[in-house]
């Protein structure tokens, strides 16, 4: 979900994009590829108010997902195919670069980004994460341009600045899933986590698995972009 300028939220659901939380739910656009084995996994608005969200299959089949863009006029377009687990999104402070995570690649990829048209191009690896650090999941960017990445299986959130590891926040759970900034001064980092797939002994060892955490990392974040439909 992402906040919507006209009220409520825009959401990526099983069959496409919807408006929720401000009166009756209403579908904005269907996704032709939608089906019972496919689901959306992560989404975020770009600085111009377009909503981006990507898919994956429930069994994480290689290359079976895609990344979509919902424009303010209600048109949904596939912008990237052959995605396995579509995950974190962020845009550079100058608006000229989009960052994207397809989890099994163990990378953050950068694309040139046209803020006027929403088109992307010139894909290139920006950050390589070693498998022993965990799998890159959700992501956000701070006011200094640092990328914060939740590491599924890594029990941590890493901050990368100019492509290099700059800060590590360790957590008492093995499966952090995403992160975003909040608080009155946007100086608090909120981190979600998951219990999914953990055995009973593992859950006893991680009683906080599935909890939401708040950290003050010493840097401020950015206010979230909102979906720009009328």
XYZ file of N, CA, C and O in Angstrom, residues 32-229:
792
model
N -3.467 -8.458 -16.243
C -3.836 -9.643 -17.028
C -3.141 -10.915 -16.564
O -3.687 -12.014 -16.690
N -1.930 -10.788 -16.016
C -1.168 -11.974 -15.616
C -1.593 -12.520 -14.261
O -1.084 -13.547 -13.811
N -2.515 -11.841 -13.591
C -2.919 -12.252 -12.245
C -3.517 -13.652 -12.269
O -4.172 -14.061 -13.220
N -3.280 -14.377 -11.189
C -3.832 -15.711 -11.056
C -3.611 -16.221 -9.651
O -2.917 -15.589 -8.849
N -4.164 -17.382 -9.312
C -4.078 -17.883 -7.933
C -2.660 -18.185 -7.480
O -2.392 -18.211 -6.286
N -1.738 -18.423 -8.418
C -0.373 -18.734 -8.021
C 0.548 -17.536 -7.955
O 1.733 -17.679 -7.655
N 0.009 -16.341 -8.207
C 0.821 -15.129 -8.284
C 0.337 -14.122 -7.251
O -0.870 -14.030 -6.989
N 1.253 -13.368 -6.694
C 0.855 -12.318 -5.751
C 1.798 -11.133 -5.857
O 2.945 -11.267 -6.285
N 1.314 -9.964 -5.470
C 2.190 -8.805 -5.335
C 2.998 -8.936 -4.048
O 2.550 -9.545 -3.072
N 4.182 -8.332 -4.050
C 5.074 -8.508 -2.909
C 5.542 -7.210 -2.281
O 5.755 -7.173 -1.080
N 5.757 -6.159 -3.052
C 6.215 -4.897 -2.473
C 5.834 -3.774 -3.421
O 5.718 -3.999 -4.631
N 5.632 -2.579 -2.885
C 5.252 -1.458 -3.729
C 5.565 -0.128 -3.087
O 5.679 -0.032 -1.859
N 5.696 0.910 -3.928
C 6.035 2.238 -3.431
C 5.768 3.259 -4.531
O 5.818 2.927 -5.721
N 5.513 4.508 -4.146
C 5.313 5.577 -5.122
C 6.629 6.265 -5.443
O 7.478 6.459 -4.565
N 6.776 6.656 -6.721
C 7.931 7.445 -7.109
C 7.669 8.922 -6.804
O 6.557 9.304 -6.422
N 8.670 9.793 -6.936
C 8.479 11.201 -6.559
C 7.382 11.922 -7.327
O 6.850 12.928 -6.842
N 7.024 11.427 -8.527
C 5.968 12.062 -9.316
C 4.587 11.501 -9.016
O 3.601 11.947 -9.611
N 4.494 10.529 -8.096
C 3.197 10.024 -7.683
C 2.695 8.826 -8.443
O 1.498 8.512 -8.401
N 3.576 8.109 -9.147
C 3.193 6.841 -9.766
C 3.431 5.728 -8.746
O 4.384 5.774 -7.973
N 2.582 4.706 -8.780
C 2.718 3.590 -7.837
C 3.364 2.408 -8.560
O 2.868 1.951 -9.581
N 4.473 1.934 -8.014
C 5.202 0.796 -8.570
C 5.039 -0.393 -7.633
O 5.181 -0.261 -6.416
N 4.767 -1.558 -8.195
C 4.644 -2.765 -7.386
C 5.001 -3.967 -8.235
O 4.730 -3.997 -9.434
N 5.617 -4.955 -7.596
C 6.078 -6.126 -8.323
C 5.483 -7.404 -7.776
O 4.974 -7.462 -6.656
N 5.565 -8.451 -8.586
C 4.939 -9.731 -8.262
C 5.969 -10.838 -8.103
O 7.141 -10.707 -8.462
N 5.471 -11.963 -7.603
C 6.212 -13.216 -7.491
C 5.187 -14.338 -7.432
O 4.017 -14.099 -7.121
N 5.594 -15.551 -7.728
C 4.706 -16.689 -7.507
C 4.878 -17.168 -6.074
O 5.901 -16.907 -5.424
N 3.874 -17.883 -5.571
C 3.951 -18.367 -4.196
C 5.105 -19.339 -4.002
O 5.653 -19.452 -2.894
N 5.503 -20.049 -5.078
C 6.639 -20.958 -4.962
C 7.935 -20.323 -5.439
O 8.944 -21.008 -5.605
N 7.925 -19.000 -5.674
C 9.117 -18.243 -6.083
C 9.763 -18.831 -7.327
O 10.982 -18.971 -7.419
N 8.933 -19.158 -8.316
C 9.451 -19.712 -9.567
C 10.349 -18.696 -10.260
O 10.036 -17.500 -10.315
N 11.446 -19.173 -10.797
C 12.452 -18.307 -11.396
C 11.869 -17.513 -12.563
O 11.325 -18.081 -13.515
N 11.958 -16.188 -12.476
C 11.559 -15.319 -13.568
C 10.076 -15.244 -13.850
O 9.679 -14.725 -14.901
N 9.237 -15.697 -12.930
C 7.792 -15.748 -13.192
C 7.061 -14.474 -12.770
O 5.861 -14.347 -13.033
N 7.748 -13.532 -12.146
C 7.112 -12.298 -11.712
C 7.460 -11.136 -12.621
O 8.121 -11.286 -13.653
N 6.993 -9.948 -12.239
C 7.209 -8.745 -13.043
C 7.103 -7.521 -12.142
O 6.636 -7.599 -10.998
N 7.530 -6.386 -12.680
C 7.380 -5.099 -12.005
C 6.428 -4.244 -12.819
O 6.566 -4.142 -14.045
N 5.437 -3.637 -12.137
C 4.399 -2.849 -12.793
C 4.446 -1.408 -12.308
O 4.882 -1.120 -11.190
N 3.916 -0.519 -13.150
C 3.776 0.891 -12.797
C 2.328 1.298 -13.015
O 1.778 1.124 -14.104
N 1.712 1.841 -11.969
C 0.366 2.382 -12.066
C 0.464 3.894 -12.172
O 0.919 4.564 -11.240
N 0.068 4.441 -13.306
C 0.131 5.883 -13.520
C -1.086 6.578 -12.912
O -2.123 5.949 -12.687
N -0.988 7.869 -12.638
C -2.123 8.589 -12.057
C -3.401 8.527 -12.888
O -4.489 8.703 -12.345
N -3.291 8.265 -14.200
C -4.491 8.160 -15.036
C -5.178 6.811 -14.917
O -6.173 6.540 -15.595
N -4.645 5.921 -14.046
C -5.269 4.629 -13.823
C -4.807 3.530 -14.752
O -5.310 2.402 -14.677
N -3.839 3.813 -15.618
C -3.303 2.797 -16.511
C -2.139 2.065 -15.853
O -1.224 2.698 -15.314
N -2.194 0.730 -15.894
C -1.120 -0.091 -15.339
C -0.290 -0.665 -16.478
O -0.836 -1.166 -17.469
N 1.015 -0.618 -16.319
C 1.925 -1.080 -17.359
C 3.007 -1.958 -16.750
O 3.570 -1.612 -15.701
N 3.309 -3.078 -17.419
C 4.455 -3.888 -17.024
C 5.715 -3.190 -17.528
O 5.831 -2.862 -18.701
N 6.665 -2.966 -16.632
C 7.894 -2.272 -17.024
C 9.126 -3.162 -16.944
O 10.173 -2.813 -17.494
N 9.014 -4.324 -16.278
C 10.146 -5.229 -16.160
C 9.607 -6.643 -15.989
O 8.760 -6.884 -15.116
N 10.073 -7.569 -16.836
C 9.621 -8.949 -16.698
C 10.774 -9.834 -16.232
O 11.861 -9.348 -15.907
N 10.509 -11.130 -16.144
C 11.497 -12.121 -15.698
C 12.062 -11.776 -14.320
O 13.261 -11.885 -14.060
N 11.173 -11.345 -13.442
C 11.508 -11.075 -12.046
C 11.114 -12.292 -11.216
O 10.089 -12.913 -11.480
N 11.907 -12.641 -10.220
C 11.587 -13.807 -9.385
C 10.879 -13.397 -8.097
O 9.763 -13.832 -7.827
N 11.500 -12.566 -7.279
C 10.863 -12.052 -6.054
C 11.039 -10.542 -6.058
O 12.051 -10.001 -5.611
N 10.043 -9.835 -6.577
C 10.109 -8.376 -6.657
C 10.069 -7.794 -5.257
O 9.177 -8.115 -4.467
N 11.036 -6.929 -4.958
C 11.124 -6.440 -3.592
C 11.416 -4.947 -3.543
O 10.770 -4.176 -4.241
N 12.385 -4.513 -2.716
C 12.543 -3.111 -2.376
C 12.702 -2.164 -3.551
O 13.306 -2.493 -4.573
N 12.160 -0.956 -3.379
C 12.229 0.122 -4.360
C 12.662 1.405 -3.660
O 12.307 1.647 -2.504
N 13.412 2.234 -4.384
C 13.778 3.560 -3.877
C 14.215 4.418 -5.055
O 14.600 3.893 -6.109
N 14.151 5.737 -4.852
C 14.591 6.688 -5.876
C 15.643 7.611 -5.276
O 15.537 8.032 -4.120
N 16.662 7.928 -6.073
C 17.746 8.790 -5.618
C 17.234 10.184 -5.297
O 16.147 10.586 -5.738
N 18.007 10.908 -4.529
C 17.585 12.238 -4.098
C 17.381 13.188 -5.272
O 16.517 14.072 -5.220
N 18.166 13.026 -6.338
C 17.993 13.900 -7.500
C 16.931 13.399 -8.465
O 16.654 14.041 -9.482
N 16.324 12.255 -8.165
C 15.244 11.724 -8.985
C 15.681 11.067 -10.273
O 14.844 10.607 -11.047
N 16.976 10.962 -10.526
C 17.444 10.425 -11.787
C 17.744 8.940 -11.791
O 18.081 8.381 -12.841
N 17.614 8.286 -10.625
C 17.931 6.865 -10.518
C 16.855 6.150 -9.724
O 16.391 6.661 -8.701
N 16.436 4.983 -10.208
C 15.548 4.097 -9.453
C 16.345 2.883 -9.022
O 17.096 2.308 -9.810
N 16.181 2.490 -7.761
C 16.831 1.305 -7.216
C 15.779 0.207 -7.037
O 14.641 0.479 -6.634
N 16.191 -1.030 -7.309
C 15.235 -2.147 -7.298
C 15.936 -3.418 -6.846
O 17.083 -3.681 -7.234
N 15.215 -4.208 -6.058
C 15.731 -5.492 -5.579
C 14.888 -6.632 -6.134
O 13.662 -6.648 -5.965
N 15.532 -7.565 -6.811
C 14.968 -8.886 -7.104
C 15.747 -9.838 -6.214
O 16.916 -10.139 -6.477
N 15.134 -10.292 -5.133
C 15.850 -10.889 -4.010
C 16.875 -11.959 -4.385
O 18.023 -11.912 -3.909
N 16.546 -12.962 -5.205
C 17.534 -14.029 -5.450
C 18.803 -13.572 -6.169
O 19.800 -14.291 -6.163
N 18.793 -12.396 -6.769
C 20.005 -11.908 -7.424
C 21.074 -11.478 -6.434
O 22.233 -11.293 -6.815
N 20.685 -11.271 -5.167
C 21.598 -10.766 -4.129
C 22.169 -9.400 -4.488
O 23.292 -9.073 -4.126
N 21.326 -8.578 -5.194
C 21.803 -7.269 -5.636
C 20.744 -6.206 -5.415
O 19.548 -6.490 -5.348
N 21.226 -4.978 -5.373
C 20.394 -3.808 -5.641
C 20.805 -3.319 -7.020
O 21.991 -3.019 -7.248
N 19.856 -3.267 -7.943
C 20.135 -2.758 -9.279
C 19.686 -1.315 -9.395
O 18.701 -0.900 -8.762
N 20.399 -0.548 -10.190
C 20.056 0.847 -10.452
C 19.624 0.993 -11.901
O 20.175 0.354 -12.798
N 18.618 1.828 -12.126
C 18.126 2.146 -13.457
C 18.167 3.661 -13.636
O 17.873 4.402 -12.692
N 18.466 4.120 -14.821
C 18.212 5.523 -15.107
C 16.704 5.731 -15.078
O 15.931 4.859 -15.496
N 16.263 6.875 -14.570
C 14.839 7.111 -14.361
C 14.454 8.469 -14.917
O 15.095 9.486 -14.609
N 13.422 8.481 -15.743
C 12.886 9.721 -16.309
C 11.683 10.134 -15.476
O 10.628 9.497 -15.538
N 11.832 11.183 -14.691
C 10.755 11.602 -13.803
C 9.528 12.106 -14.521
O 8.434 12.102 -13.956
N 9.673 12.545 -15.762
C 8.530 13.059 -16.523
C 7.685 11.915 -17.074
O 6.460 11.916 -16.957
N 8.336 10.929 -17.668
C 7.609 9.834 -18.316
C 7.470 8.597 -17.448
O 6.625 7.741 -17.708
N 8.339 8.449 -16.447
C 8.344 7.234 -15.644
C 9.080 6.076 -16.290
O 9.054 4.955 -15.777
N 9.778 6.324 -17.387
C 10.495 5.249 -18.071
C 11.825 4.966 -17.362
O 12.457 5.864 -16.808
N 12.229 3.682 -17.408
C 13.496 3.267 -16.826
C 14.380 2.666 -17.912
O 13.905 2.229 -18.958
N 15.710 2.658 -17.666
C 16.654 2.083 -18.616
C 18.019 1.951 -17.992
O 18.226 2.257 -16.816
N 18.963 1.473 -18.776
C 20.369 1.409 -18.361
C 20.517 0.669 -17.031
O 21.080 1.180 -16.062
N 20.006 -0.580 -16.964
C 20.095 -1.364 -15.734
C 21.551 -1.725 -15.442
O 22.294 -2.155 -16.316
N 21.930 -1.585 -14.165
C 23.294 -1.887 -13.769
C 23.314 -2.264 -12.290
O 22.516 -1.738 -11.499
N 24.203 -3.156 -11.877
C 24.312 -3.498 -10.456
C 24.852 -2.316 -9.657
O 25.830 -1.691 -10.060
N 24.211 -2.020 -8.549
C 24.661 -0.942 -7.668
C 25.322 -1.493 -6.412
O 26.349 -0.991 -5.963
N 24.715 -2.539 -5.823
C 25.231 -3.129 -4.588
C 25.143 -4.647 -4.710
O 24.107 -5.178 -5.102
N 26.223 -5.340 -4.383
C 26.225 -6.796 -4.289
C 26.239 -7.175 -2.809
O 27.080 -6.684 -2.049
N 25.330 -8.045 -2.401
C 25.267 -8.481 -1.017
C 25.693 -9.941 -0.931
O 25.137 -10.794 -1.627
N 26.662 -10.259 -0.093
C 27.107 -11.649 0.023
C 26.002 -12.519 0.613
O 25.275 -12.078 1.511
N 25.842 -13.743 0.130
C 24.760 -14.599 0.632
C 24.784 -14.791 2.138
O 23.729 -14.915 2.773
N 25.974 -14.797 2.724
C 26.049 -15.008 4.172
C 25.471 -13.833 4.964
O 25.185 -13.959 6.160
N 25.278 -12.675 4.311
C 24.677 -11.525 4.987
C 23.162 -11.632 5.063
O 22.524 -10.905 5.825
N 22.568 -12.532 4.279
C 21.124 -12.636 4.192
C 20.645 -12.225 2.816
O 21.428 -11.775 1.969
N 19.362 -12.372 2.576
C 18.771 -12.055 1.282
C 18.154 -10.659 1.320
O 17.369 -10.353 2.225
N 18.466 -9.793 0.349
C 17.906 -8.436 0.367
C 16.403 -8.447 0.168
O 15.884 -9.083 -0.746
N 15.698 -7.731 1.028
C 14.233 -7.717 1.017
C 13.768 -6.280 0.790
O 14.061 -5.680 -0.223
N 13.043 -5.682 1.741
C 12.567 -4.318 1.580
C 13.684 -3.302 1.726
O 14.745 -3.575 2.296
N 13.413 -2.075 1.228
C 14.467 -1.058 1.180
C 13.852 0.327 1.278
O 12.732 0.566 0.830
N 14.633 1.260 1.844
C 14.243 2.664 1.848
C 15.502 3.516 1.705
O 16.618 3.003 1.789
N 15.318 4.800 1.480
C 16.441 5.723 1.316
C 16.309 6.848 2.333
O 15.195 7.242 2.702
N 17.448 7.347 2.830
C 17.404 8.416 3.814
C 17.740 9.757 3.172
O 18.010 9.852 1.969
N 17.739 10.812 3.986
C 17.912 12.169 3.471
C 19.340 12.451 3.025
O 19.591 13.499 2.425
N 20.264 11.539 3.292
C 21.639 11.679 2.819
C 21.917 10.812 1.598
O 23.046 10.772 1.109
N 20.894 10.094 1.141
C 21.065 9.203 0.004
C 21.499 7.800 0.368
O 21.814 7.000 -0.524
N 21.514 7.477 1.660
C 21.870 6.131 2.090
C 20.729 5.163 1.875
O 19.571 5.486 2.175
N 21.039 3.985 1.365
C 20.038 2.943 1.145
C 20.046 1.979 2.326
O 21.090 1.418 2.680
N 18.876 1.782 2.919
C 18.690 0.858 4.034
C 18.007 -0.388 3.502
O 16.943 -0.303 2.892
N 18.599 -1.559 3.754
C 18.115 -2.816 3.190
C 17.869 -3.807 4.323
O 18.777 -4.107 5.113
N 16.639 -4.326 4.391
C 16.318 -5.386 5.347
C 16.822 -6.708 4.783
O 16.585 -7.025 3.617
N 17.512 -7.489 5.612
C 18.150 -8.719 5.149
C 17.459 -9.939 5.750
O 17.673 -10.295 6.912
N 16.607 -10.549 4.931
C 15.901 -11.775 5.317
C 16.939 -12.875 5.567
O 17.796 -13.142 4.730
N 16.869 -13.478 6.748
C 17.845 -14.501 7.103
C 19.126 -13.935 7.660
O 19.999 -14.698 8.115
N 19.261 -12.619 7.655
C 20.493 -11.992 8.110
C 20.404 -11.304 9.453
O 21.415 -10.802 9.954
N 19.199 -11.219 10.027
C 19.002 -10.629 11.357
C 19.536 -9.207 11.448
O 20.056 -8.789 12.479
N 19.409 -8.448 10.359
C 19.987 -7.104 10.368
C 19.387 -6.245 9.260
O 18.777 -6.746 8.310
N 19.592 -4.937 9.421
C 19.361 -3.963 8.364
C 20.693 -3.298 8.075
O 21.393 -2.875 9.005
N 21.047 -3.233 6.801
C 22.313 -2.610 6.406
C 22.050 -1.281 5.709
O 21.122 -1.162 4.917
N 22.914 -0.307 6.000
C 22.892 0.956 5.270
C 24.087 1.011 4.313
O 25.230 0.765 4.721
N 23.789 1.326 3.055
C 24.833 1.493 2.051
C 24.848 2.941 1.589
O 23.808 3.503 1.266
N 26.033 3.521 1.584
C 26.215 4.892 1.124
C 27.247 4.892 0.009
O 28.353 4.365 0.182
N 26.853 5.426 -1.140
C 27.728 5.412 -2.323
C 28.179 3.998 -2.662
O 29.322 3.759 -3.068
N 27.269 3.037 -2.477
C 27.543 1.659 -2.855
C 28.338 0.856 -1.848
O 28.606 -0.328 -2.079
N 28.718 1.454 -0.717
C 29.535 0.767 0.274
C 28.786 0.627 1.591
O 28.045 1.528 2.005
N 29.026 -0.504 2.267
C 28.396 -0.738 3.559
C 28.855 0.311 4.557
O 30.056 0.498 4.773
N 27.878 1.000 5.180
C 28.185 2.126 6.057
C 27.740 1.879 7.494
O 28.350 2.392 8.424
N 26.666 1.116 7.674
C 26.127 0.921 9.026
C 25.355 -0.388 9.063
O 24.713 -0.779 8.073
N 25.414 -1.067 10.199
C 24.683 -2.316 10.411
C 23.858 -2.192 11.679
O 24.384 -1.820 12.734
N 22.564 -2.475 11.572
C 21.689 -2.536 12.739
C 21.293 -3.989 12.928
O 20.586 -4.568 12.095
N 21.784 -4.591 13.988
C 21.462 -5.984 14.276
C 20.133 -6.059 15.005
O 19.783 -5.176 15.801
N 19.386 -7.128 14.738
C 18.059 -7.316 15.298
C 17.961 -8.678 15.984
O 18.685 -9.614 15.616
N 17.041 -8.833 16.936
C 16.905 -10.114 17.634
C 16.003 -11.103 16.902
O 15.459 -12.021 17.515
N 15.845 -10.914 15.603
C 15.029 -11.810 14.773
C 15.783 -12.071 13.474
O 16.512 -11.203 12.976
N 15.607 -13.248 12.909
C 16.392 -13.632 11.736
C 15.802 -13.138 10.434
O 16.505 -13.083 9.421
N 14.504 -12.769 10.429
C 13.840 -12.471 9.171
C 13.263 -11.056 9.117
O 12.044 -10.864 9.046
N 14.107 -10.013 9.113
C 13.596 -8.668 8.826
C 13.054 -8.635 7.398
O 13.618 -9.266 6.498
N 11.972 -7.905 7.192
C 11.341 -7.908 5.873
C 11.369 -6.567 5.163
O 11.474 -6.513 3.939
N 11.256 -5.466 5.895
C 11.272 -4.153 5.242
C 11.546 -3.078 6.284
O 11.572 -3.348 7.491
N 11.731 -1.842 5.794
C 12.022 -0.742 6.701
C 11.562 0.569 6.076
O 11.499 0.707 4.852
N 11.213 1.517 6.935
C 10.844 2.857 6.473
C 11.049 3.831 7.620
O 11.086 3.439 8.783
N 11.174 5.108 7.278
C 11.365 6.139 8.291
C 10.025 6.721 8.714
O 9.084 6.830 7.920
N 9.953 7.110 9.982
C 8.751 7.724 10.509
C 9.086 8.570 11.723
O 10.251 8.908 11.962
N 8.054 8.903 12.482
C 8.227 9.786 13.614
C 8.076 11.235 13.198
O 8.156 11.574 12.011
N 7.862 12.113 14.162
C 7.607 13.524 13.880
C 8.750 14.179 13.127
O 8.532 15.080 12.312
N 9.980 13.721 13.355
C 11.141 14.301 12.692
C 11.745 13.363 11.650
O 12.843 13.623 11.143
N 11.037 12.288 11.344
C 11.520 11.282 10.387
C 12.904 10.755 10.755
O 13.710 10.415 9.892
N 13.162 10.658 12.067
C 14.459 10.172 12.529
C 14.359 8.788 13.158
O 15.303 8.324 13.804
N 13.232 8.127 12.962
C 13.022 6.779 13.484
C 12.887 5.810 12.314
O 12.139 6.056 11.370
N 13.620 4.713 12.378
C 13.536 3.676 11.356
C 12.674 2.550 11.899
O 12.977 1.974 12.949
N 11.588 2.259 11.199
C 10.689 1.171 11.576
C 11.000 -0.051 10.723
O 11.115 0.051 9.494
N 11.154 -1.200 11.381
C 11.564 -2.428 10.697
C 10.537 -3.524 10.979
O 10.255 -3.836 12.139
N 9.997 -4.093 9.913
C 9.080 -5.224 10.054
C 9.860 -6.533 10.003
O 10.970 -6.599 9.478
N 9.246 -7.592 10.544
C 9.877 -8.911 10.513
C 8.801 -9.974 10.322
O 7.605 -9.691 10.385
N 9.242 -11.208 10.068
C 8.306 -12.295 9.758
C 8.586 -13.529 10.609
O 9.729 -13.789 10.990
N 7.507 -14.287 10.853
C 7.602 -15.586 11.530
C 7.526 -16.744 10.526
O 7.794 -17.896 10.874
N 7.153 -16.432 9.307
C 6.880 -17.453 8.300
C 8.047 -18.423 8.126
O 9.201 -18.027 7.984
N 7.718 -19.722 8.148
C 8.704 -20.752 7.862
C 9.605 -21.127 9.010
O 10.429 -22.044 8.869
N 9.488 -20.465 10.148
C 10.353 -20.779 11.281
C 9.806 -21.980 12.039
O 8.609 -22.065 12.326
N 10.678 -22.901 12.400
C 10.285 -24.090 13.160
C 9.933 -23.707 14.593
O 10.261 -22.610 15.062
N 9.287 -24.627 15.286
C 8.927 -24.375 16.684
C 10.167 -24.085 17.535
O 10.165 -23.137 18.339
N 11.257 -24.849 17.412
C 12.458 -24.501 18.187
C 13.008 -23.126 17.817
O 13.475 -22.384 18.690
N 12.949 -22.792 16.539
C 13.455 -21.486 16.117
C 12.599 -20.363 16.687
O 13.109 -19.315 17.104
N 11.280 -20.571 16.722
C 10.394 -19.558 17.295
C 10.631 -19.388 18.787
O 10.516 -18.276 19.314
N 10.969 -20.479 19.465
C 11.284 -20.349 20.892
C 12.571 -19.545 21.077
O 12.716 -18.798 22.048
N 13.486 -19.689 20.143
C 14.739 -18.932 20.215
C 14.557 -17.481 19.784
O 15.379 -16.627 20.136
N 13.481 -17.212 19.013
C 13.202 -15.861 18.518
C 11.792 -15.437 18.935
O 10.892 -15.347 18.115
N 11.564 -15.183 20.210
C 10.201 -14.858 20.655
C 9.663 -13.574 20.029
O 8.444 -13.369 20.011
N 10.517 -12.716 19.499
C 10.060 -11.471 18.892
C 9.892 -11.583 17.371
O 9.620 -10.578 16.712
N 10.066 -12.766 16.820
C 9.870 -12.942 15.375
C 8.468 -12.482 14.993
O 7.485 -12.847 15.630
N 8.378 -11.685 13.953
C 7.095 -11.121 13.528
C 6.802 -9.760 14.127
O 5.797 -9.143 13.777
N 7.676 -9.267 14.990
C 7.442 -7.979 15.654
C 7.846 -6.815 14.750
O 8.558 -6.971 13.755
N 7.354 -5.636 15.117
C 7.742 -4.374 14.492
C 8.722 -3.675 15.427
O 8.446 -3.521 16.620
N 9.855 -3.228 14.881
C 10.907 -2.614 15.676
C 11.077 -1.143 15.312
O 10.829 -0.746 14.168
N 11.508 -0.354 16.275
C 11.806 1.063 16.060
C 13.243 1.335 16.495
O 13.627 0.983 17.606
N 13.997 1.981 15.607
C 15.399 2.286 15.862
C 15.638 3.746 15.523
O 15.037 4.278 14.577
N 16.494 4.398 16.283
C 16.947 5.751 15.920
C 18.372 5.630 15.378
O 19.334 5.559 16.143
N 18.536 5.630 14.051
C 19.843 5.314 13.465
C 20.790 6.492 13.339
O 21.906 6.324 12.847
N 20.363 7.703 13.716
C 21.236 8.852 13.629
C 21.185 9.588 12.309
O 22.030 10.445 12.041
N 20.198 9.287 11.494
C 20.004 9.976 10.221
C 18.501 10.075 9.975
O 17.729 9.252 10.468
N 18.086 11.097 9.267
C 16.669 11.282 8.989
C 16.292 10.646 7.657
O 17.112 10.510 6.750
N 15.022 10.309 7.561
C 14.491 9.787 6.311
C 13.748 10.858 5.527
O 13.851 12.047 5.822
N 12.994 10.419 4.552
C 12.209 11.296 3.692
C 10.731 10.978 3.857
O 10.351 9.824 4.074
N 9.896 11.982 3.715
C 8.460 11.741 3.737
C 8.077 10.878 2.532
O 8.642 11.046 1.444
N 7.146 9.955 2.676
C 6.801 9.081 1.561
C 6.097 9.841 0.440
O 5.332 10.778 0.697
N 6.382 9.462 -0.792
C 5.634 10.005 -1.927
C 4.233 9.423 -1.920
O 4.008 8.308 -1.439
N 3.265 10.178 -2.424
C 1.869 9.747 -2.435
C 1.393 9.547 -3.859
O 1.897 10.168 -4.810
N 0.413 8.655 -4.023
C -0.154 8.417 -5.334
C -0.951 9.629 -5.764
O -1.767 10.161 -5.028
N -0.739 10.070 -7.006
C -1.175 11.392 -7.430
C -2.497 11.420 -8.192
O -2.759 12.377 -8.908
N -3.343 10.384 -8.067
C -4.612 10.459 -8.778
C -5.526 11.493 -8.119
O -5.351 11.855 -6.974
